Amino acid sequence: MTGAALDAHLIVDRGRFAVDVALTVGAGRTAALMGPSGAGKSTILAAISGLVSLSGGHVRLDGATVAAERVHVEPARRGVVLLGQDPRLFPHLSVVENVAFGPRAAGVPVAAARASAGEWLRRVGLGDAGARHPAELSGGQQQRVALARALAIEPRVLLLDEPFTSLDVETAADVRRLVAQQLAATRATAVVVSHDADDAVALAGRLLVIEQGLLVQEGTVAEVLAAPATRFVAAVAASHRFGLAATATGDGESDRARDGEGLDSRE
């Protein structure tokens, strides 16, 4: 599975201000969006997915227009999946049926959909949890199931809207590593929204900073964090450096240093 190339110019009138951002993500690449609360980041994801209509601009996937002035392909037909803070699992379905739901809705035979779901659960470390129900899982396990469900339908673009915010620090780090592994393994195209530089460092090749609906800085994750253009980015970069220093003094070295990873592992 390789994701679609995303080419978007997103103009969305939010009343107080308009979001006006150009965004391109190569097939199989990941971009991160950061910015203060209310900057328009989630609106950007909603516009890409089709949950919000454009006031202007376009969204193209592999060159095919799915949104423009007189074009609006329904969300279900775009092949774009949005994964947020809430896993939104179906409580009445078993874990394996939750993951199999998308393929079954797409017409995959029941047995094949369940087999695929079982394989995805194995890939996210929950191969023995298929018969359980969401209420029996921890928050981190539920988010793993949500990731498996999202990837099981082989999305053209995966949108991640602060998916680790509701998790404790240790669980968030574990799930973040898992997401990074699966994005690399599947070559999915992804856009991740976060307030945490750790997410951008772990997942993305490029970082876009959004403030008041506008793109104010863009570059590789390393470039943006090394030379902040706004007070918000400076604070995020300082927090990230402090976290790395604390980890190094407490454990000897950071997880990413032990793994031999750099700031631009997916560039």
PDB file of C-alpha atoms in Angstrom:
ATOM      1  CA  MET A   1       0.000   0.000   0.000  1.00  0.00           C
ATOM      2  CA  THR A   2       1.302   3.448  -0.960  1.00  0.00           C
ATOM      3  CA  GLY A   3      -0.702   6.567  -0.246  1.00  0.00           C
ATOM      4  CA  ALA A   4      -1.750   9.235  -2.715  1.00  0.00           C
ATOM      5  CA  ALA A   5       0.087  12.463  -3.443  1.00  0.00           C
ATOM      6  CA  LEU A   6      -1.825  15.328  -1.824  1.00  0.00           C
ATOM      7  CA  ASP A   7      -1.985  18.763  -3.458  1.00  0.00           C
ATOM      8  CA  ALA A   8      -4.267  21.237  -1.727  1.00  0.00           C
ATOM      9  CA  HIS A   9      -4.986  24.942  -1.560  1.00  0.00           C
ATOM     10  CA  LEU A  10      -7.473  25.212   1.270  1.00  0.00           C
ATOM     11  CA  ILE A  11      -9.580  28.332   1.690  1.00  0.00           C
ATOM     12  CA  VAL A  12     -12.260  28.030   4.379  1.00  0.00           C
ATOM     13  CA  ASP A  13     -14.198  30.964   5.853  1.00  0.00           C
ATOM     14  CA  ARG A  14     -14.372  30.511   9.629  1.00  0.00           C
ATOM     15  CA  GLY A  15     -16.105  33.794  10.388  1.00  0.00           C
ATOM     16  CA  ARG A  16     -13.438  35.361  12.631  1.00  0.00           C
ATOM     17  CA  PHE A  17     -10.819  34.670   9.973  1.00  0.00           C
ATOM     18  CA  ALA A  18     -10.338  32.583   6.855  1.00  0.00           C
ATOM     19  CA  VAL A  19      -8.040  29.614   6.612  1.00  0.00           C
ATOM     20  CA  ASP A  20      -5.870  30.038   3.505  1.00  0.00           C
ATOM     21  CA  VAL A  21      -3.137  27.418   3.312  1.00  0.00           C
ATOM     22  CA  ALA A  22      -1.359  25.651   0.456  1.00  0.00           C
ATOM     23  CA  LEU A  23      -0.253  22.136   1.336  1.00  0.00           C
ATOM     24  CA  THR A  24       1.488  19.436  -0.672  1.00  0.00           C
ATOM     25  CA  VAL A  25       2.523  16.025   0.625  1.00  0.00           C
ATOM     26  CA  GLY A  26       4.276  13.494  -1.573  1.00  0.00           C
ATOM     27  CA  ALA A  27       2.947   9.961  -1.860  1.00  0.00           C
ATOM     28  CA  GLY A  28       4.072   7.944   1.134  1.00  0.00           C
ATOM     29  CA  ARG A  29       5.273  11.018   3.040  1.00  0.00           C
ATOM     30  CA  THR A  30       4.090  12.624   6.275  1.00  0.00           C
ATOM     31  CA  ALA A  31       3.664  16.317   7.066  1.00  0.00           C
ATOM     32  CA  ALA A  32       2.947  17.776  10.496  1.00  0.00           C
ATOM     33  CA  LEU A  33       0.836  20.840  11.254  1.00  0.00           C
ATOM     34  CA  MET A  34       1.449  22.811  14.435  1.00  0.00           C
ATOM     35  CA  GLY A  35       0.047  26.044  15.769  1.00  0.00           C
ATOM     36  CA  PRO A  36      -1.821  27.592  18.693  1.00  0.00           C
ATOM     37  CA  SER A  37      -5.302  26.390  19.604  1.00  0.00           C
ATOM     38  CA  GLY A  38      -7.898  27.806  17.229  1.00  0.00           C
ATOM     39  CA  ALA A  39      -5.371  28.456  14.458  1.00  0.00           C
ATOM     40  CA  GLY A  40      -7.320  26.393  11.913  1.00  0.00           C
ATOM     41  CA  LYS A  41      -5.372  23.130  11.948  1.00  0.00           C
ATOM     42  CA  SER A  42      -8.364  20.853  12.491  1.00  0.00           C
ATOM     43  CA  THR A  43     -10.281  22.838   9.869  1.00  0.00           C
ATOM     44  CA  ILE A  44      -7.533  21.969   7.386  1.00  0.00           C
ATOM     45  CA  LEU A  45      -7.955  18.261   8.102  1.00  0.00           C
ATOM     46  CA  ALA A  46     -11.739  18.553   7.866  1.00  0.00           C
ATOM     47  CA  ALA A  47     -11.412  20.256   4.470  1.00  0.00           C
ATOM     48  CA  ILE A  48      -9.068  17.556   3.154  1.00  0.00           C
ATOM     49  CA  SER A  49     -11.423  14.812   4.322  1.00  0.00           C
ATOM     50  CA  GLY A  50     -14.505  16.529   2.902  1.00  0.00           C
ATOM     51  CA  LEU A  51     -16.230  17.134   6.235  1.00  0.00           C
ATOM     52  CA  VAL A  52     -15.979  20.881   5.559  1.00  0.00           C
ATOM     53  CA  SER A  53     -16.609  22.470   2.161  1.00  0.00           C
ATOM     54  CA  LEU A  54     -14.061  24.825   0.643  1.00  0.00           C
ATOM     55  CA  SER A  55     -14.758  28.519   0.152  1.00  0.00           C
ATOM     56  CA  GLY A  56     -12.069  28.452  -2.528  1.00  0.00           C
ATOM     57  CA  GLY A  57      -9.038  26.525  -3.662  1.00  0.00           C
ATOM     58  CA  HIS A  58      -8.846  22.792  -4.333  1.00  0.00           C
ATOM     59  CA  VAL A  59      -7.936  19.346  -3.034  1.00  0.00           C
ATOM     60  CA  ARG A  60      -6.296  16.897  -5.436  1.00  0.00           C
ATOM     61  CA  LEU A  61      -5.306  13.294  -4.764  1.00  0.00           C
ATOM     62  CA  ASP A  62      -2.864  11.854  -7.292  1.00  0.00           C
ATOM     63  CA  GLY A  63      -3.898  14.696  -9.595  1.00  0.00           C
ATOM     64  CA  ALA A  64      -7.643  13.987  -9.406  1.00  0.00           C
ATOM     65  CA  THR A  65      -9.715  16.874  -8.038  1.00  0.00           C
ATOM     66  CA  VAL A  66     -11.945  15.880  -5.109  1.00  0.00           C
ATOM     67  CA  ALA A  67     -12.792  19.426  -4.002  1.00  0.00           C
ATOM     68  CA  ALA A  68     -12.928  22.750  -5.834  1.00  0.00           C
ATOM     69  CA  GLU A  69     -15.359  25.586  -6.614  1.00  0.00           C
ATOM     70  CA  ARG A  70     -17.932  23.268  -8.199  1.00  0.00           C
ATOM     71  CA  VAL A  71     -16.578  19.916  -7.070  1.00  0.00           C
ATOM     72  CA  HIS A  72     -17.214  18.153  -3.774  1.00  0.00           C
ATOM     73  CA  VAL A  73     -16.563  14.427  -3.677  1.00  0.00           C
ATOM     74  CA  GLU A  74     -18.273  12.932  -0.633  1.00  0.00           C
ATOM     75  CA  PRO A  75     -15.957  12.010   2.275  1.00  0.00           C
ATOM     76  CA  ALA A  76     -16.714   8.290   1.968  1.00  0.00           C
ATOM     77  CA  ARG A  77     -15.520   8.319  -1.663  1.00  0.00           C
ATOM     78  CA  ARG A  78     -12.219  10.142  -1.117  1.00  0.00           C
ATOM     79  CA  GLY A  79     -10.322   7.316   0.529  1.00  0.00           C
ATOM     80  CA  VAL A  80      -9.265   9.687   3.307  1.00  0.00           C
ATOM     81  CA  VAL A  81      -9.445   8.568   6.948  1.00  0.00           C
ATOM     82  CA  LEU A  82      -9.460  10.921   9.947  1.00  0.00           C
ATOM     83  CA  LEU A  83      -8.194   9.588  13.291  1.00  0.00           C
ATOM     84  CA  GLY A  84      -8.600  11.902  16.279  1.00  0.00           C
ATOM     85  CA  GLN A  85      -8.243  11.920  20.055  1.00  0.00           C
ATOM     86  CA  ASP A  86     -11.346   9.767  20.506  1.00  0.00           C
ATOM     87  CA  PRO A  87     -10.915   6.297  18.949  1.00  0.00           C
ATOM     88  CA  ARG A  88     -14.696   6.189  18.296  1.00  0.00           C
ATOM     89  CA  LEU A  89     -14.834   2.416  18.288  1.00  0.00           C
ATOM     90  CA  PHE A  90     -18.192   0.690  18.026  1.00  0.00           C
ATOM     91  CA  PRO A  91     -18.865  -0.447  21.622  1.00  0.00           C
ATOM     92  CA  HIS A  92     -21.235  -3.268  20.614  1.00  0.00           C
ATOM     93  CA  LEU A  93     -18.747  -4.861  18.205  1.00  0.00           C
ATOM     94  CA  SER A  94     -15.755  -6.999  19.094  1.00  0.00           C
ATOM     95  CA  VAL A  95     -12.306  -5.620  18.421  1.00  0.00           C
ATOM     96  CA  VAL A  96     -11.855  -7.735  15.297  1.00  0.00           C
ATOM     97  CA  GLU A  97     -15.269  -6.683  13.967  1.00  0.00           C
ATOM     98  CA  ASN A  98     -14.363  -3.030  14.566  1.00  0.00           C
ATOM     99  CA  VAL A  99     -11.267  -3.410  12.403  1.00  0.00           C
ATOM    100  CA  ALA A 100     -13.110  -5.482   9.790  1.00  0.00           C
ATOM    101  CA  PHE A 101     -15.924  -2.923   9.507  1.00  0.00           C
ATOM    102  CA  GLY A 102     -14.260  -0.773   6.837  1.00  0.00           C
ATOM    103  CA  PRO A 103     -13.254  -3.605   4.510  1.00  0.00           C
ATOM    104  CA  ARG A 104     -16.694  -5.195   4.879  1.00  0.00           C
ATOM    105  CA  ALA A 105     -18.368  -1.875   4.036  1.00  0.00           C
ATOM    106  CA  ALA A 106     -16.184  -1.757   0.914  1.00  0.00           C
ATOM    107  CA  GLY A 107     -17.491  -5.139  -0.205  1.00  0.00           C
ATOM    108  CA  VAL A 108     -14.735  -7.443   1.042  1.00  0.00           C
ATOM    109  CA  PRO A 109     -16.179 -10.882   1.943  1.00  0.00           C
ATOM    110  CA  VAL A 110     -16.683 -11.468   5.665  1.00  0.00           C
ATOM    111  CA  ALA A 111     -14.008 -14.152   6.051  1.00  0.00           C
ATOM    112  CA  ALA A 112     -11.404 -12.126   4.164  1.00  0.00           C
ATOM    113  CA  ALA A 113     -12.245  -8.952   6.100  1.00  0.00           C
ATOM    114  CA  ARG A 114     -11.884 -10.754   9.426  1.00  0.00           C
ATOM    115  CA  ALA A 115      -8.604 -12.334   8.346  1.00  0.00           C
ATOM    116  CA  SER A 116      -7.272  -8.917   7.334  1.00  0.00           C
ATOM    117  CA  ALA A 117      -8.479  -7.438  10.627  1.00  0.00           C
ATOM    118  CA  GLY A 118      -6.677 -10.150  12.552  1.00  0.00           C
ATOM    119  CA  GLU A 119      -3.451  -9.402  10.702  1.00  0.00           C
ATOM    120  CA  TRP A 120      -3.739  -5.675  11.405  1.00  0.00           C
ATOM    121  CA  LEU A 121      -4.384  -6.366  15.077  1.00  0.00           C
ATOM    122  CA  ARG A 122      -1.245  -8.488  15.145  1.00  0.00           C
ATOM    123  CA  ARG A 123       0.708  -5.639  13.559  1.00  0.00           C
ATOM    124  CA  VAL A 124      -0.381  -3.221  16.287  1.00  0.00           C
ATOM    125  CA  GLY A 125       0.391  -5.697  19.061  1.00  0.00           C
ATOM    126  CA  LEU A 126      -3.173  -6.805  19.810  1.00  0.00           C
ATOM    127  CA  GLY A 127      -3.327 -10.099  17.961  1.00  0.00           C
ATOM    128  CA  ASP A 128      -4.889 -11.849  20.956  1.00  0.00           C
ATOM    129  CA  ALA A 129      -7.529  -9.177  21.656  1.00  0.00           C
ATOM    130  CA  GLY A 130      -9.869  -9.760  18.708  1.00  0.00           C
ATOM    131  CA  ALA A 131     -12.704 -11.290  20.722  1.00  0.00           C
ATOM    132  CA  ARG A 132     -12.721  -8.549  23.339  1.00  0.00           C
ATOM    133  CA  HIS A 133     -14.861  -5.396  23.275  1.00  0.00           C
ATOM    134  CA  PRO A 134     -13.606  -1.786  23.430  1.00  0.00           C
ATOM    135  CA  ALA A 135     -14.726  -1.316  27.047  1.00  0.00           C
ATOM    136  CA  GLU A 136     -12.307  -4.076  28.061  1.00  0.00           C
ATOM    137  CA  LEU A 137      -9.304  -2.222  26.624  1.00  0.00           C
ATOM    138  CA  SER A 138      -7.121   0.554  27.989  1.00  0.00           C
ATOM    139  CA  GLY A 139      -7.016   3.940  26.278  1.00  0.00           C
ATOM    140  CA  GLY A 140      -3.752   3.092  24.555  1.00  0.00           C
ATOM    141  CA  GLN A 141      -5.110  -0.239  23.351  1.00  0.00           C
ATOM    142  CA  GLN A 142      -8.237   1.448  21.996  1.00  0.00           C
ATOM    143  CA  GLN A 143      -6.087   3.897  20.038  1.00  0.00           C
ATOM    144  CA  ARG A 144      -4.111   0.968  18.615  1.00  0.00           C
ATOM    145  CA  VAL A 145      -7.373  -0.624  17.472  1.00  0.00           C
ATOM    146  CA  ALA A 146      -8.432   2.685  15.913  1.00  0.00           C
ATOM    147  CA  LEU A 147      -5.130   2.820  14.018  1.00  0.00           C
ATOM    148  CA  ALA A 148      -5.594  -0.763  12.799  1.00  0.00           C
ATOM    149  CA  ARG A 149      -9.139   0.059  11.681  1.00  0.00           C
ATOM    150  CA  ALA A 150      -7.922   3.147   9.807  1.00  0.00           C
ATOM    151  CA  LEU A 151      -5.121   1.310   8.004  1.00  0.00           C
ATOM    152  CA  ALA A 152      -7.208  -1.787   7.243  1.00  0.00           C
ATOM    153  CA  ILE A 153      -9.077   0.075   4.505  1.00  0.00           C
ATOM    154  CA  GLU A 154      -5.772   1.149   2.902  1.00  0.00           C
ATOM    155  CA  PRO A 155      -6.541   4.888   2.931  1.00  0.00           C
ATOM    156  CA  ARG A 156      -5.148   7.146   0.246  1.00  0.00           C
ATOM    157  CA  VAL A 157      -4.428   9.720   2.953  1.00  0.00           C
ATOM    158  CA  LEU A 158      -4.431   9.250   6.739  1.00  0.00           C
ATOM    159  CA  LEU A 159      -5.235  12.342   8.813  1.00  0.00           C
ATOM    160  CA  LEU A 160      -4.204  12.321  12.485  1.00  0.00           C
ATOM    161  CA  ASP A 161      -5.779  15.028  14.653  1.00  0.00           C
ATOM    162  CA  GLU A 162      -3.846  15.058  17.947  1.00  0.00           C
ATOM    163  CA  PRO A 163      -4.321  11.299  18.375  1.00  0.00           C
ATOM    164  CA  PHE A 164      -2.086  11.033  21.455  1.00  0.00           C
ATOM    165  CA  THR A 165      -3.445  13.945  23.508  1.00  0.00           C
ATOM    166  CA  SER A 166      -5.786  11.864  25.683  1.00  0.00           C
ATOM    167  CA  LEU A 167      -3.068   9.316  26.559  1.00  0.00           C
ATOM    168  CA  ASP A 168      -0.604   9.453  29.439  1.00  0.00           C
ATOM    169  CA  VAL A 169       2.977  10.331  28.558  1.00  0.00           C
ATOM    170  CA  GLU A 170       4.347   6.784  28.541  1.00  0.00           C
ATOM    171  CA  THR A 171       1.416   5.345  26.586  1.00  0.00           C
ATOM    172  CA  ALA A 172       1.534   8.236  24.116  1.00  0.00           C
ATOM    173  CA  ALA A 173       5.212   7.527  23.454  1.00  0.00           C
ATOM    174  CA  ASP A 174       4.483   3.834  22.853  1.00  0.00           C
ATOM    175  CA  VAL A 175       1.584   4.517  20.481  1.00  0.00           C
ATOM    176  CA  ARG A 176       3.579   7.240  18.711  1.00  0.00           C
ATOM    177  CA  ARG A 177       6.372   4.759  17.998  1.00  0.00           C
ATOM    178  CA  LEU A 178       3.815   2.265  16.709  1.00  0.00           C
ATOM    179  CA  VAL A 179       2.254   4.842  14.381  1.00  0.00           C
ATOM    180  CA  ALA A 180       5.691   5.780  13.043  1.00  0.00           C
ATOM    181  CA  GLN A 181       6.480   2.121  12.363  1.00  0.00           C
ATOM    182  CA  GLN A 182       3.193   1.511  10.553  1.00  0.00           C
ATOM    183  CA  LEU A 183       3.421   4.685   8.458  1.00  0.00           C
ATOM    184  CA  ALA A 184       6.877   3.621   7.326  1.00  0.00           C
ATOM    185  CA  ALA A 185       5.827   0.013   6.704  1.00  0.00           C
ATOM    186  CA  THR A 186       2.698   0.868   4.706  1.00  0.00           C
ATOM    187  CA  ARG A 187       4.085   3.952   2.917  1.00  0.00           C
ATOM    188  CA  ALA A 188       0.877   5.735   3.813  1.00  0.00           C
ATOM    189  CA  THR A 189       0.519   9.435   3.055  1.00  0.00           C
ATOM    190  CA  ALA A 190      -0.309  11.239   6.284  1.00  0.00           C
ATOM    191  CA  VAL A 191      -0.949  14.657   7.789  1.00  0.00           C
ATOM    192  CA  VAL A 192      -0.671  14.929  11.570  1.00  0.00           C
ATOM    193  CA  VAL A 193      -1.889  17.820  13.721  1.00  0.00           C
ATOM    194  CA  SER A 194      -0.243  18.280  17.102  1.00  0.00           C
ATOM    195  CA  HIS A 195       0.861  20.745  19.767  1.00  0.00           C
ATOM    196  CA  ASP A 196       3.789  18.483  20.634  1.00  0.00           C
ATOM    197  CA  ALA A 197       7.092  18.684  18.767  1.00  0.00           C
ATOM    198  CA  ASP A 198       7.754  15.052  19.713  1.00  0.00           C
ATOM    199  CA  ASP A 199       4.967  14.027  17.339  1.00  0.00           C
ATOM    200  CA  ALA A 200       6.471  15.986  14.460  1.00  0.00           C
ATOM    201  CA  VAL A 201       9.963  14.642  15.160  1.00  0.00           C
ATOM    202  CA  ALA A 202       8.776  11.031  15.356  1.00  0.00           C
ATOM    203  CA  LEU A 203       6.346  11.033  12.445  1.00  0.00           C
ATOM    204  CA  ALA A 204       6.981  13.758   9.890  1.00  0.00           C
ATOM    205  CA  GLY A 205       9.507  14.866   7.310  1.00  0.00           C
ATOM    206  CA  ARG A 206       8.106  18.393   6.993  1.00  0.00           C
ATOM    207  CA  LEU A 207       6.558  20.760   9.499  1.00  0.00           C
ATOM    208  CA  LEU A 208       4.080  23.529   8.703  1.00  0.00           C
ATOM    209  CA  VAL A 209       3.227  26.145  11.318  1.00  0.00           C
ATOM    210  CA  ILE A 210      -0.285  27.609  11.132  1.00  0.00           C
ATOM    211  CA  GLU A 211      -1.345  30.789  12.940  1.00  0.00           C
ATOM    212  CA  GLN A 212      -4.639  32.618  12.405  1.00  0.00           C
ATOM    213  CA  GLY A 213      -5.383  30.384   9.431  1.00  0.00           C
ATOM    214  CA  LEU A 214      -2.167  31.225   7.577  1.00  0.00           C
ATOM    215  CA  LEU A 215       1.068  29.349   6.953  1.00  0.00           C
ATOM    216  CA  VAL A 216       3.772  31.276   8.827  1.00  0.00           C
ATOM    217  CA  GLN A 217       6.689  28.831   8.615  1.00  0.00           C
ATOM    218  CA  GLU A 218       7.513  25.657   6.699  1.00  0.00           C
ATOM    219  CA  GLY A 219      10.527  23.395   6.373  1.00  0.00           C
ATOM    220  CA  THR A 220      11.966  20.151   7.593  1.00  0.00           C
ATOM    221  CA  VAL A 221      11.196  19.482  11.238  1.00  0.00           C
ATOM    222  CA  ALA A 222      14.838  20.128  12.137  1.00  0.00           C
ATOM    223  CA  GLU A 223      14.924  23.445  10.243  1.00  0.00           C
ATOM    224  CA  VAL A 224      11.772  24.810  11.856  1.00  0.00           C
ATOM    225  CA  LEU A 225      12.725  23.825  15.402  1.00  0.00           C
ATOM    226  CA  ALA A 226      16.264  25.167  14.962  1.00  0.00           C
ATOM    227  CA  ALA A 227      15.165  28.582  13.641  1.00  0.00           C
ATOM    228  CA  PRO A 228      11.699  29.450  15.009  1.00  0.00           C
ATOM    229  CA  ALA A 229       9.951  32.254  13.142  1.00  0.00           C
ATOM    230  CA  THR A 230       7.282  32.944  15.776  1.00  0.00           C
ATOM    231  CA  ARG A 231       6.959  33.000  19.549  1.00  0.00           C
ATOM    232  CA  PHE A 232       4.790  29.881  19.444  1.00  0.00           C
ATOM    233  CA  VAL A 233       7.413  27.866  17.558  1.00  0.00           C
ATOM    234  CA  ALA A 234      10.148  29.126  19.880  1.00  0.00           C
ATOM    235  CA  ALA A 235       8.195  27.887  22.904  1.00  0.00           C
ATOM    236  CA  VAL A 236       7.554  24.508  21.279  1.00  0.00           C
ATOM    237  CA  ALA A 237      11.218  24.129  20.327  1.00  0.00           C
ATOM    238  CA  ALA A 238      12.368  25.065  23.830  1.00  0.00           C
ATOM    239  CA  SER A 239       9.972  22.564  25.383  1.00  0.00           C
ATOM    240  CA  HIS A 240      11.230  19.852  23.044  1.00  0.00           C
ATOM    241  CA  ARG A 241      14.873  20.572  23.876  1.00  0.00           C
ATOM    242  CA  PHE A 242      14.069  20.538  27.602  1.00  0.00           C
ATOM    243  CA  GLY A 243      12.330  17.184  27.225  1.00  0.00           C
ATOM    244  CA  LEU A 244      15.305  15.695  25.396  1.00  0.00           C
ATOM    245  CA  ALA A 245      17.681  16.986  28.067  1.00  0.00           C
ATOM    246  CA  ALA A 246      15.525  15.584  30.866  1.00  0.00           C
ATOM    247  CA  THR A 247      15.334  12.200  29.163  1.00  0.00           C
ATOM    248  CA  ALA A 248      19.068  12.105  28.548  1.00  0.00           C
ATOM    249  CA  THR A 249      19.952  12.977  32.146  1.00  0.00           C
ATOM    250  CA  GLY A 250      17.395  10.555  33.539  1.00  0.00           C
ATOM    251  CA  ASP A 251      17.918   7.537  31.303  1.00  0.00           C
ATOM    252  CA  GLY A 252      21.263   8.206  29.647  1.00  0.00           C
ATOM    253  CA  GLU A 253      19.833   8.849  26.180  1.00  0.00           C
ATOM    254  CA  SER A 254      16.515   9.368  24.463  1.00  0.00           C
ATOM    255  CA  ASP A 255      14.507   6.552  22.883  1.00  0.00           C
ATOM    256  CA  ARG A 256      15.153   7.966  19.422  1.00  0.00           C
ATOM    257  CA  ALA A 257      18.892   8.192  20.090  1.00  0.00           C
ATOM    258  CA  ARG A 258      18.905   4.555  21.204  1.00  0.00           C
ATOM    259  CA  ASP A 259      17.002   3.628  18.062  1.00  0.00           C
ATOM    260  CA  GLY A 260      19.473   5.546  15.901  1.00  0.00           C
ATOM    261  CA  GLU A 261      16.761   7.831  14.518  1.00  0.00           C
ATOM    262  CA  GLY A 262      17.207  11.450  13.457  1.00  0.00           C
ATOM    263  CA  LEU A 263      14.920  14.399  13.137  1.00  0.00           C
ATOM    264  CA  ASP A 264      14.184  13.709   9.485  1.00  0.00           C
ATOM    265  CA  SER A 265      13.686   9.952   9.435  1.00  0.00           C
ATOM    266  CA  ARG A 266      10.729  10.205   7.030  1.00  0.00           C
ATOM    267  CA  GLU A 267      11.969  13.034   4.800  1.00  0.00           C
TER     268      GLU A 267
END
